[in-house]
Amino acid sequence: MRMIKTRNRSNSALFMYLQLLVVFLAFAVMVIVSYFFMENIEREHLNRDIREIFLSKQSQIKAELLESEVTLKNTSQTLRRMLIKGAGEEEVSDYMIDLHKYMQSGQAGSKIIDIYAYFDVFNGKFINGSNWAPPSDYNPKSRSWYSAAVEANGNVAISKPYRDVRYGEMVIAFSRRIFDDNGDPLAVISVDMKLSDIAKKVVDTDLTENSFGLLLSEDIEFLAHPDSAL
C-alpha cells in the first residue's frame, strides 16, 4: 500500500509539473504571439503614417510645380499674342521686366525668380526680365532650357535641376517654344523656379524621431540634405 501511495504521489506530482509546463508554454506562446501581433499593428500604423506623409508632401510639391507651369503657359501665350500683333523688342522687354518685378514683389506669392527668352523673331535676341547682362560667351541655344523646349515642340518642358548662372541657386526651368500661325518659331520662353522651397519641404519630412528627408537628382546627386555641406 505504501508503494502504491508513493507511486500515486509521484504520478500526481509529475502530472502537476506537466500541467505547469503546459501553462508556462501556453503563456510563453501567448506572449510571443501578442508581441508579434502588436509589432505588426505598430508596423501597419507606421507604414500608414509614412504613406500619408509622402502623399501630403507629394501633393504640395506637385502644386508648386503646377503653379510655375501655369505661369509659364500664361506668360508664353501673352508674349505670343504680342509678337503676332507686331510688338517690338522694347515693348516685349518692358512687359518681361514688369512681370519679373511683380513676381519678386511678394504679392504674387510666386516661387519664380527669373523670366527670360530667346527670340527667333528678333534674330536670336536674348531678353530677360531681371535686366541681367549675360557674359559675352553666353549662348542661350546651348542651355538645357532651350534644347528641352525645342524638343517638346510647343509643350511645356521641365529641365533637370541645375545651378542658375546669375543667382547661384539650384533651380528648375520651365520652358516652352511658341510659334506663329504658320508654324514658324517665334521664341523660346523660360522661367526659373527656385528649388530651395521644395528642398526644405523634403528635408523637414519627419517620419520618426530624428528622421529627415533628402532629395536626389536622377544622377544620385544630393539636391537637398540637412547637412548643407553635402
PDB file of C-alpha atoms in Angstrom:
ATOM      1  CA  MET A   1       0.000   0.000   0.000  1.00  0.00           C
ATOM      2  CA  ARG A   2       2.813   2.360   0.840  1.00  0.00           C
ATOM      3  CA  MET A   3       4.445   1.722  -2.559  1.00  0.00           C
ATOM      4  CA  ILE A   4       1.147   2.380  -4.335  1.00  0.00           C
ATOM      5  CA  LYS A   5       0.637   5.631  -2.414  1.00  0.00           C
ATOM      6  CA  THR A   6       4.195   6.691  -3.183  1.00  0.00           C
ATOM      7  CA  ARG A   7       3.707   5.889  -6.853  1.00  0.00           C
ATOM      8  CA  ASN A   8       0.401   7.744  -6.931  1.00  0.00           C
ATOM      9  CA  ARG A   9       2.012  10.715  -5.215  1.00  0.00           C
ATOM     10  CA  SER A  10       4.838  10.686  -7.797  1.00  0.00           C
ATOM     11  CA  ASN A  11       2.369  10.466 -10.669  1.00  0.00           C
ATOM     12  CA  SER A  12       0.365  13.349  -9.208  1.00  0.00           C
ATOM     13  CA  ALA A  13       3.499  15.478  -8.860  1.00  0.00           C
ATOM     14  CA  LEU A  14       4.556  14.645 -12.431  1.00  0.00           C
ATOM     15  CA  PHE A  15       1.095  15.461 -13.709  1.00  0.00           C
ATOM     16  CA  MET A  16       1.152  18.758 -11.808  1.00  0.00           C
ATOM     17  CA  TYR A  17       4.568  19.612 -13.247  1.00  0.00           C
ATOM     18  CA  LEU A  18       3.322  18.766 -16.732  1.00  0.00           C
ATOM     19  CA  GLN A  19       0.315  20.990 -16.183  1.00  0.00           C
ATOM     20  CA  LEU A  20       2.561  23.818 -15.036  1.00  0.00           C
ATOM     21  CA  LEU A  21       4.823  23.265 -18.037  1.00  0.00           C
ATOM     22  CA  VAL A  22       1.859  23.360 -20.416  1.00  0.00           C
ATOM     23  CA  VAL A  23       0.556  26.532 -18.752  1.00  0.00           C
ATOM     24  CA  PHE A  24       4.025  28.107 -18.945  1.00  0.00           C
ATOM     25  CA  LEU A  25       4.424  27.156 -22.610  1.00  0.00           C
ATOM     26  CA  ALA A  26       0.931  28.424 -23.402  1.00  0.00           C
ATOM     27  CA  PHE A  27       1.710  31.694 -21.627  1.00  0.00           C
ATOM     28  CA  ALA A  28       5.040  31.981 -23.470  1.00  0.00           C
ATOM     29  CA  VAL A  29       3.341  31.337 -26.804  1.00  0.00           C
ATOM     30  CA  MET A  30       0.681  33.910 -25.950  1.00  0.00           C
ATOM     31  CA  VAL A  31       3.337  36.491 -25.081  1.00  0.00           C
ATOM     32  CA  ILE A  32       5.260  35.802 -28.305  1.00  0.00           C
ATOM     33  CA  VAL A  33       2.121  35.899 -30.450  1.00  0.00           C
ATOM     34  CA  SER A  34       0.957  39.092 -28.724  1.00  0.00           C
ATOM     35  CA  TYR A  35       4.385  40.673 -29.269  1.00  0.00           C
ATOM     36  CA  PHE A  36       4.392  39.942 -32.979  1.00  0.00           C
ATOM     37  CA  PHE A  37       0.721  40.876 -33.265  1.00  0.00           C
ATOM     38  CA  MET A  38       1.343  44.243 -31.624  1.00  0.00           C
ATOM     39  CA  GLU A  39       4.515  44.670 -33.660  1.00  0.00           C
ATOM     40  CA  ASN A  40       2.520  44.083 -36.855  1.00  0.00           C
ATOM     41  CA  ILE A  41      -0.089  46.608 -35.728  1.00  0.00           C
ATOM     42  CA  GLU A  42       2.622  49.177 -34.977  1.00  0.00           C
ATOM     43  CA  ARG A  43       4.290  48.426 -38.302  1.00  0.00           C
ATOM     44  CA  GLU A  44       0.981  48.889 -40.131  1.00  0.00           C
ATOM     45  CA  HIS A  45       0.389  52.174 -38.299  1.00  0.00           C
ATOM     46  CA  LEU A  46       3.897  53.378 -39.161  1.00  0.00           C
ATOM     47  CA  ASN A  47       3.512  52.359 -42.805  1.00  0.00           C
ATOM     48  CA  ARG A  48       0.170  54.149 -42.987  1.00  0.00           C
ATOM     49  CA  ASP A  49       1.641  57.286 -41.404  1.00  0.00           C
ATOM     50  CA  ILE A  50       4.572  57.198 -43.841  1.00  0.00           C
ATOM     51  CA  ARG A  51       2.228  56.832 -46.822  1.00  0.00           C
ATOM     52  CA  GLU A  52       0.096  59.744 -45.633  1.00  0.00           C
ATOM     53  CA  ILE A  53       3.140  61.979 -45.106  1.00  0.00           C
ATOM     54  CA  PHE A  54       4.574  61.116 -48.509  1.00  0.00           C
ATOM     55  CA  LEU A  55       1.240  61.725 -50.231  1.00  0.00           C
ATOM     56  CA  SER A  56       0.914  65.073 -48.465  1.00  0.00           C
ATOM     57  CA  LYS A  57       4.439  66.149 -49.464  1.00  0.00           C
ATOM     58  CA  GLN A  58       3.865  64.896 -52.995  1.00  0.00           C
ATOM     59  CA  SER A  59       0.684  66.966 -53.288  1.00  0.00           C
ATOM     60  CA  GLN A  60       2.444  70.098 -52.010  1.00  0.00           C
ATOM     61  CA  ILE A  61       5.350  69.688 -54.435  1.00  0.00           C
ATOM     62  CA  LYS A  62       3.037  68.956 -57.374  1.00  0.00           C
ATOM     63  CA  ALA A  63       1.036  72.098 -56.554  1.00  0.00           C
ATOM     64  CA  GLU A  64       4.182  74.254 -56.623  1.00  0.00           C
ATOM     65  CA  LEU A  65       5.360  72.719 -59.893  1.00  0.00           C
ATOM     66  CA  LEU A  66       1.917  73.162 -61.433  1.00  0.00           C
ATOM     67  CA  GLU A  67       1.825  76.815 -60.362  1.00  0.00           C
ATOM     68  CA  SER A  68       5.093  77.522 -62.199  1.00  0.00           C
ATOM     69  CA  GLU A  69       3.910  75.581 -65.251  1.00  0.00           C
ATOM     70  CA  VAL A  70       0.662  77.569 -65.404  1.00  0.00           C
ATOM     71  CA  THR A  71       2.609  80.823 -65.027  1.00  0.00           C
ATOM     72  CA  LEU A  72       4.792  79.878 -67.990  1.00  0.00           C
ATOM     73  CA  LYS A  73       1.784  78.915 -70.117  1.00  0.00           C
ATOM     74  CA  ASN A  74       0.037  82.211 -69.420  1.00  0.00           C
ATOM     75  CA  THR A  75       3.199  84.247 -69.992  1.00  0.00           C
ATOM     76  CA  SER A  76       4.089  82.476 -73.231  1.00  0.00           C
ATOM     77  CA  GLN A  77       0.549  82.937 -74.557  1.00  0.00           C
ATOM     78  CA  THR A  78       0.671  86.655 -73.764  1.00  0.00           C
ATOM     79  CA  LEU A  79       4.045  87.028 -75.479  1.00  0.00           C
ATOM     80  CA  ARG A  80       2.810  85.065 -78.492  1.00  0.00           C
ATOM     81  CA  ARG A  81      -0.149  87.425 -78.917  1.00  0.00           C
ATOM     82  CA  MET A  82       2.129  90.436 -78.542  1.00  0.00           C
ATOM     83  CA  LEU A  83       4.598  89.151 -81.147  1.00  0.00           C
ATOM     84  CA  ILE A  84       1.894  88.215 -83.649  1.00  0.00           C
ATOM     85  CA  LYS A  85       0.451  91.725 -83.287  1.00  0.00           C
ATOM     86  CA  GLY A  86       3.864  93.169 -84.100  1.00  0.00           C
ATOM     87  CA  ALA A  87       5.294  94.104 -80.692  1.00  0.00           C
ATOM     88  CA  GLY A  88       8.953  95.135 -80.858  1.00  0.00           C
ATOM     89  CA  GLU A  89      11.935  94.354 -78.632  1.00  0.00           C
ATOM     90  CA  GLU A  90      11.378  97.310 -76.310  1.00  0.00           C
ATOM     91  CA  GLU A  91       7.693  96.544 -75.697  1.00  0.00           C
ATOM     92  CA  VAL A  92       8.428  92.869 -75.063  1.00  0.00           C
ATOM     93  CA  SER A  93      11.329  93.729 -72.749  1.00  0.00           C
ATOM     94  CA  ASP A  94       9.170  96.171 -70.760  1.00  0.00           C
ATOM     95  CA  TYR A  95       6.491  93.501 -70.325  1.00  0.00           C
ATOM     96  CA  MET A  96       9.019  90.936 -69.074  1.00  0.00           C
ATOM     97  CA  ILE A  97      10.614  93.433 -66.678  1.00  0.00           C
ATOM     98  CA  ASP A  98       7.223  94.416 -65.233  1.00  0.00           C
ATOM     99  CA  LEU A  99       6.254  90.767 -64.850  1.00  0.00           C
ATOM    100  CA  HIS A 100       9.543  89.960 -63.111  1.00  0.00           C
ATOM    101  CA  LYS A 101       9.093  92.874 -60.694  1.00  0.00           C
ATOM    102  CA  TYR A 102       5.586  91.687 -59.861  1.00  0.00           C
ATOM    103  CA  MET A 103       6.798  88.134 -59.215  1.00  0.00           C
ATOM    104  CA  GLN A 104       9.550  89.400 -56.918  1.00  0.00           C
ATOM    105  CA  SER A 105       7.297  91.826 -55.044  1.00  0.00           C
ATOM    106  CA  GLY A 106       5.785  89.108 -52.873  1.00  0.00           C
ATOM    107  CA  GLN A 107       2.258  89.969 -53.963  1.00  0.00           C
ATOM    108  CA  ALA A 108       2.100  87.028 -56.345  1.00  0.00           C
ATOM    109  CA  GLY A 109       3.460  84.501 -53.845  1.00  0.00           C
ATOM    110  CA  SER A 110       5.473  83.095 -56.718  1.00  0.00           C
ATOM    111  CA  LYS A 111       8.477  80.772 -56.452  1.00  0.00           C
ATOM    112  CA  ILE A 112       9.761  82.007 -59.804  1.00  0.00           C
ATOM    113  CA  ILE A 113      12.982  84.011 -59.609  1.00  0.00           C
ATOM    114  CA  ASP A 114      13.520  84.892 -63.268  1.00  0.00           C
ATOM    115  CA  ILE A 115      11.871  85.023 -66.680  1.00  0.00           C
ATOM    116  CA  TYR A 116      13.881  85.100 -69.891  1.00  0.00           C
ATOM    117  CA  ALA A 117      13.602  84.169 -73.553  1.00  0.00           C
ATOM    118  CA  TYR A 118      15.419  83.579 -76.805  1.00  0.00           C
ATOM    119  CA  PHE A 119      13.612  85.350 -79.641  1.00  0.00           C
ATOM    120  CA  ASP A 120      13.845  83.906 -83.148  1.00  0.00           C
ATOM    121  CA  VAL A 121      11.693  86.787 -84.335  1.00  0.00           C
ATOM    122  CA  PHE A 122      14.342  89.265 -83.103  1.00  0.00           C
ATOM    123  CA  ASN A 123      17.246  87.490 -84.836  1.00  0.00           C
ATOM    124  CA  GLY A 124      18.272  85.462 -81.790  1.00  0.00           C
ATOM    125  CA  LYS A 125      17.952  88.239 -79.217  1.00  0.00           C
ATOM    126  CA  PHE A 126      18.130  87.116 -75.555  1.00  0.00           C
ATOM    127  CA  ILE A 127      15.908  89.149 -73.224  1.00  0.00           C
ATOM    128  CA  ASN A 128      15.336  88.613 -69.503  1.00  0.00           C
ATOM    129  CA  GLY A 129      13.057  90.289 -67.001  1.00  0.00           C
ATOM    130  CA  SER A 130      15.758  90.926 -64.402  1.00  0.00           C
ATOM    131  CA  ASN A 131      17.894  93.069 -66.736  1.00  0.00           C
ATOM    132  CA  TRP A 132      20.770  90.650 -66.207  1.00  0.00           C
ATOM    133  CA  ALA A 133      23.581  91.118 -68.701  1.00  0.00           C
ATOM    134  CA  PRO A 134      24.927  87.651 -69.593  1.00  0.00           C
ATOM    135  CA  PRO A 135      28.666  87.140 -70.205  1.00  0.00           C
ATOM    136  CA  SER A 136      29.902  87.546 -73.754  1.00  0.00           C
ATOM    137  CA  ASP A 137      30.276  83.800 -74.263  1.00  0.00           C
ATOM    138  CA  TYR A 138      26.737  83.022 -73.070  1.00  0.00           C
ATOM    139  CA  ASN A 139      24.883  81.017 -75.706  1.00  0.00           C
ATOM    140  CA  PRO A 140      21.166  80.505 -74.940  1.00  0.00           C
ATOM    141  CA  LYS A 141      20.868  77.766 -77.561  1.00  0.00           C
ATOM    142  CA  SER A 142      23.395  75.641 -75.671  1.00  0.00           C
ATOM    143  CA  ARG A 143      21.394  75.746 -72.434  1.00  0.00           C
ATOM    144  CA  SER A 144      19.255  72.859 -71.262  1.00  0.00           C
ATOM    145  CA  TRP A 145      16.114  75.003 -71.007  1.00  0.00           C
ATOM    146  CA  TYR A 146      16.371  75.886 -74.698  1.00  0.00           C
ATOM    147  CA  SER A 147      17.073  72.391 -76.016  1.00  0.00           C
ATOM    148  CA  ALA A 148      14.319  70.905 -73.831  1.00  0.00           C
ATOM    149  CA  ALA A 149      11.764  73.384 -75.197  1.00  0.00           C
ATOM    150  CA  VAL A 150      12.801  72.728 -78.799  1.00  0.00           C
ATOM    151  CA  GLU A 151      12.403  69.006 -78.225  1.00  0.00           C
ATOM    152  CA  ALA A 152       8.994  69.496 -76.565  1.00  0.00           C
ATOM    153  CA  ASN A 153       7.852  71.350 -79.723  1.00  0.00           C
ATOM    154  CA  GLY A 154       5.233  73.636 -78.203  1.00  0.00           C
ATOM    155  CA  ASN A 155       4.570  71.737 -74.998  1.00  0.00           C
ATOM    156  CA  VAL A 156       5.973  72.762 -71.625  1.00  0.00           C
ATOM    157  CA  ALA A 157       9.395  71.276 -70.912  1.00  0.00           C
ATOM    158  CA  ILE A 158      10.803  70.858 -67.400  1.00  0.00           C
ATOM    159  CA  SER A 159      14.569  70.774 -67.051  1.00  0.00           C
ATOM    160  CA  LYS A 160      16.657  68.778 -64.642  1.00  0.00           C
ATOM    161  CA  PRO A 161      17.714  70.827 -61.600  1.00  0.00           C
ATOM    162  CA  TYR A 162      20.774  72.963 -62.299  1.00  0.00           C
ATOM    163  CA  ARG A 163      22.641  75.879 -60.735  1.00  0.00           C
ATOM    164  CA  ASP A 164      21.498  79.216 -62.101  1.00  0.00           C
ATOM    165  CA  VAL A 165      24.280  81.293 -63.673  1.00  0.00           C
ATOM    166  CA  ARG A 166      23.184  84.586 -62.135  1.00  0.00           C
ATOM    167  CA  TYR A 167      21.799  83.712 -58.696  1.00  0.00           C
ATOM    168  CA  GLY A 168      23.920  80.657 -57.944  1.00  0.00           C
ATOM    169  CA  GLU A 169      20.792  78.838 -56.721  1.00  0.00           C
ATOM    170  CA  MET A 170      19.581  75.401 -57.723  1.00  0.00           C
ATOM    171  CA  VAL A 171      16.594  75.917 -60.000  1.00  0.00           C
ATOM    172  CA  ILE A 172      14.204  74.072 -62.276  1.00  0.00           C
ATOM    173  CA  ALA A 173      13.494  75.706 -65.626  1.00  0.00           C
ATOM    174  CA  PHE A 174      10.051  75.562 -67.228  1.00  0.00           C
ATOM    175  CA  SER A 175      10.359  76.422 -70.915  1.00  0.00           C
ATOM    176  CA  ARG A 176       8.155  76.463 -73.989  1.00  0.00           C
ATOM    177  CA  ARG A 177       8.655  77.213 -77.657  1.00  0.00           C
ATOM    178  CA  ILE A 178       5.977  79.372 -79.256  1.00  0.00           C
ATOM    179  CA  PHE A 179       5.072  79.578 -82.953  1.00  0.00           C
ATOM    180  CA  ASP A 180       3.120  81.887 -85.219  1.00  0.00           C
ATOM    181  CA  ASP A 181       0.005  80.805 -87.119  1.00  0.00           C
ATOM    182  CA  ASN A 182       2.165  79.389 -89.931  1.00  0.00           C
ATOM    183  CA  GLY A 183       4.143  77.191 -87.555  1.00  0.00           C
ATOM    184  CA  ASP A 184       7.301  79.306 -87.690  1.00  0.00           C
ATOM    185  CA  PRO A 185       9.137  79.633 -84.343  1.00  0.00           C
ATOM    186  CA  LEU A 186       8.805  82.970 -82.574  1.00  0.00           C
ATOM    187  CA  ALA A 187      10.705  82.392 -79.340  1.00  0.00           C
ATOM    188  CA  VAL A 188      11.589  80.059 -76.503  1.00  0.00           C
ATOM    189  CA  ILE A 189      10.202  81.401 -73.218  1.00  0.00           C
ATOM    190  CA  SER A 190      11.534  80.142 -69.897  1.00  0.00           C
ATOM    191  CA  VAL A 191      11.050  80.758 -66.174  1.00  0.00           C
ATOM    192  CA  ASP A 192      13.259  79.616 -63.305  1.00  0.00           C
ATOM    193  CA  MET A 193      11.680  78.180 -60.184  1.00  0.00           C
ATOM    194  CA  LYS A 194      13.965  78.046 -57.173  1.00  0.00           C
ATOM    195  CA  LEU A 195      14.401  74.584 -55.709  1.00  0.00           C
ATOM    196  CA  SER A 196      15.048  75.708 -52.128  1.00  0.00           C
ATOM    197  CA  ASP A 197      11.381  75.711 -51.051  1.00  0.00           C
ATOM    198  CA  ILE A 198      10.795  72.205 -52.362  1.00  0.00           C
ATOM    199  CA  ALA A 199      14.096  71.088 -50.837  1.00  0.00           C
ATOM    200  CA  LYS A 200      13.051  72.414 -47.426  1.00  0.00           C
ATOM    201  CA  LYS A 201       9.756  70.545 -47.582  1.00  0.00           C
ATOM    202  CA  VAL A 202      11.623  67.321 -48.326  1.00  0.00           C
ATOM    203  CA  VAL A 203      14.349  67.787 -45.684  1.00  0.00           C
ATOM    204  CA  ASP A 204      11.789  68.699 -42.998  1.00  0.00           C
ATOM    205  CA  THR A 205       9.860  65.470 -43.570  1.00  0.00           C
ATOM    206  CA  ASP A 206       9.514  63.991 -40.069  1.00  0.00           C
ATOM    207  CA  LEU A 207       8.577  60.310 -40.259  1.00  0.00           C
ATOM    208  CA  THR A 208      10.012  59.218 -36.922  1.00  0.00           C
ATOM    209  CA  GLU A 209      12.182  60.740 -34.209  1.00  0.00           C
ATOM    210  CA  ASN A 210      15.495  62.027 -35.625  1.00  0.00           C
ATOM    211  CA  SER A 211      14.430  61.206 -39.189  1.00  0.00           C
ATOM    212  CA  PHE A 212      14.756  63.530 -42.168  1.00  0.00           C
ATOM    213  CA  GLY A 213      14.244  63.580 -45.916  1.00  0.00           C
ATOM    214  CA  LEU A 214      16.718  64.116 -48.702  1.00  0.00           C
ATOM    215  CA  LEU A 215      16.336  64.993 -52.357  1.00  0.00           C
ATOM    216  CA  LEU A 216      18.394  63.263 -55.038  1.00  0.00           C
ATOM    217  CA  SER A 217      18.818  64.003 -58.714  1.00  0.00           C
ATOM    218  CA  GLU A 218      18.496  61.376 -61.440  1.00  0.00           C
ATOM    219  CA  ASP A 219      22.284  61.069 -61.245  1.00  0.00           C
ATOM    220  CA  ILE A 220      22.079  60.287 -57.498  1.00  0.00           C
ATOM    221  CA  GLU A 221      23.492  63.671 -56.525  1.00  0.00           C
ATOM    222  CA  PHE A 222      22.354  65.406 -53.335  1.00  0.00           C
ATOM    223  CA  LEU A 223      19.992  68.277 -54.142  1.00  0.00           C
ATOM    224  CA  ALA A 224      18.801  68.670 -50.558  1.00  0.00           C
ATOM    225  CA  HIS A 225      20.192  67.299 -47.303  1.00  0.00           C
ATOM    226  CA  PRO A 226      20.146  68.507 -43.669  1.00  0.00           C
ATOM    227  CA  ASP A 227      23.931  68.818 -43.912  1.00  0.00           C
ATOM    228  CA  SER A 228      24.338  71.682 -46.382  1.00  0.00           C
ATOM    229  CA  ALA A 229      27.974  70.671 -46.960  1.00  0.00           C
ATOM    230  CA  LEU A 230      26.857  67.538 -48.828  1.00  0.00           C
TER     231      LEU A 230
END
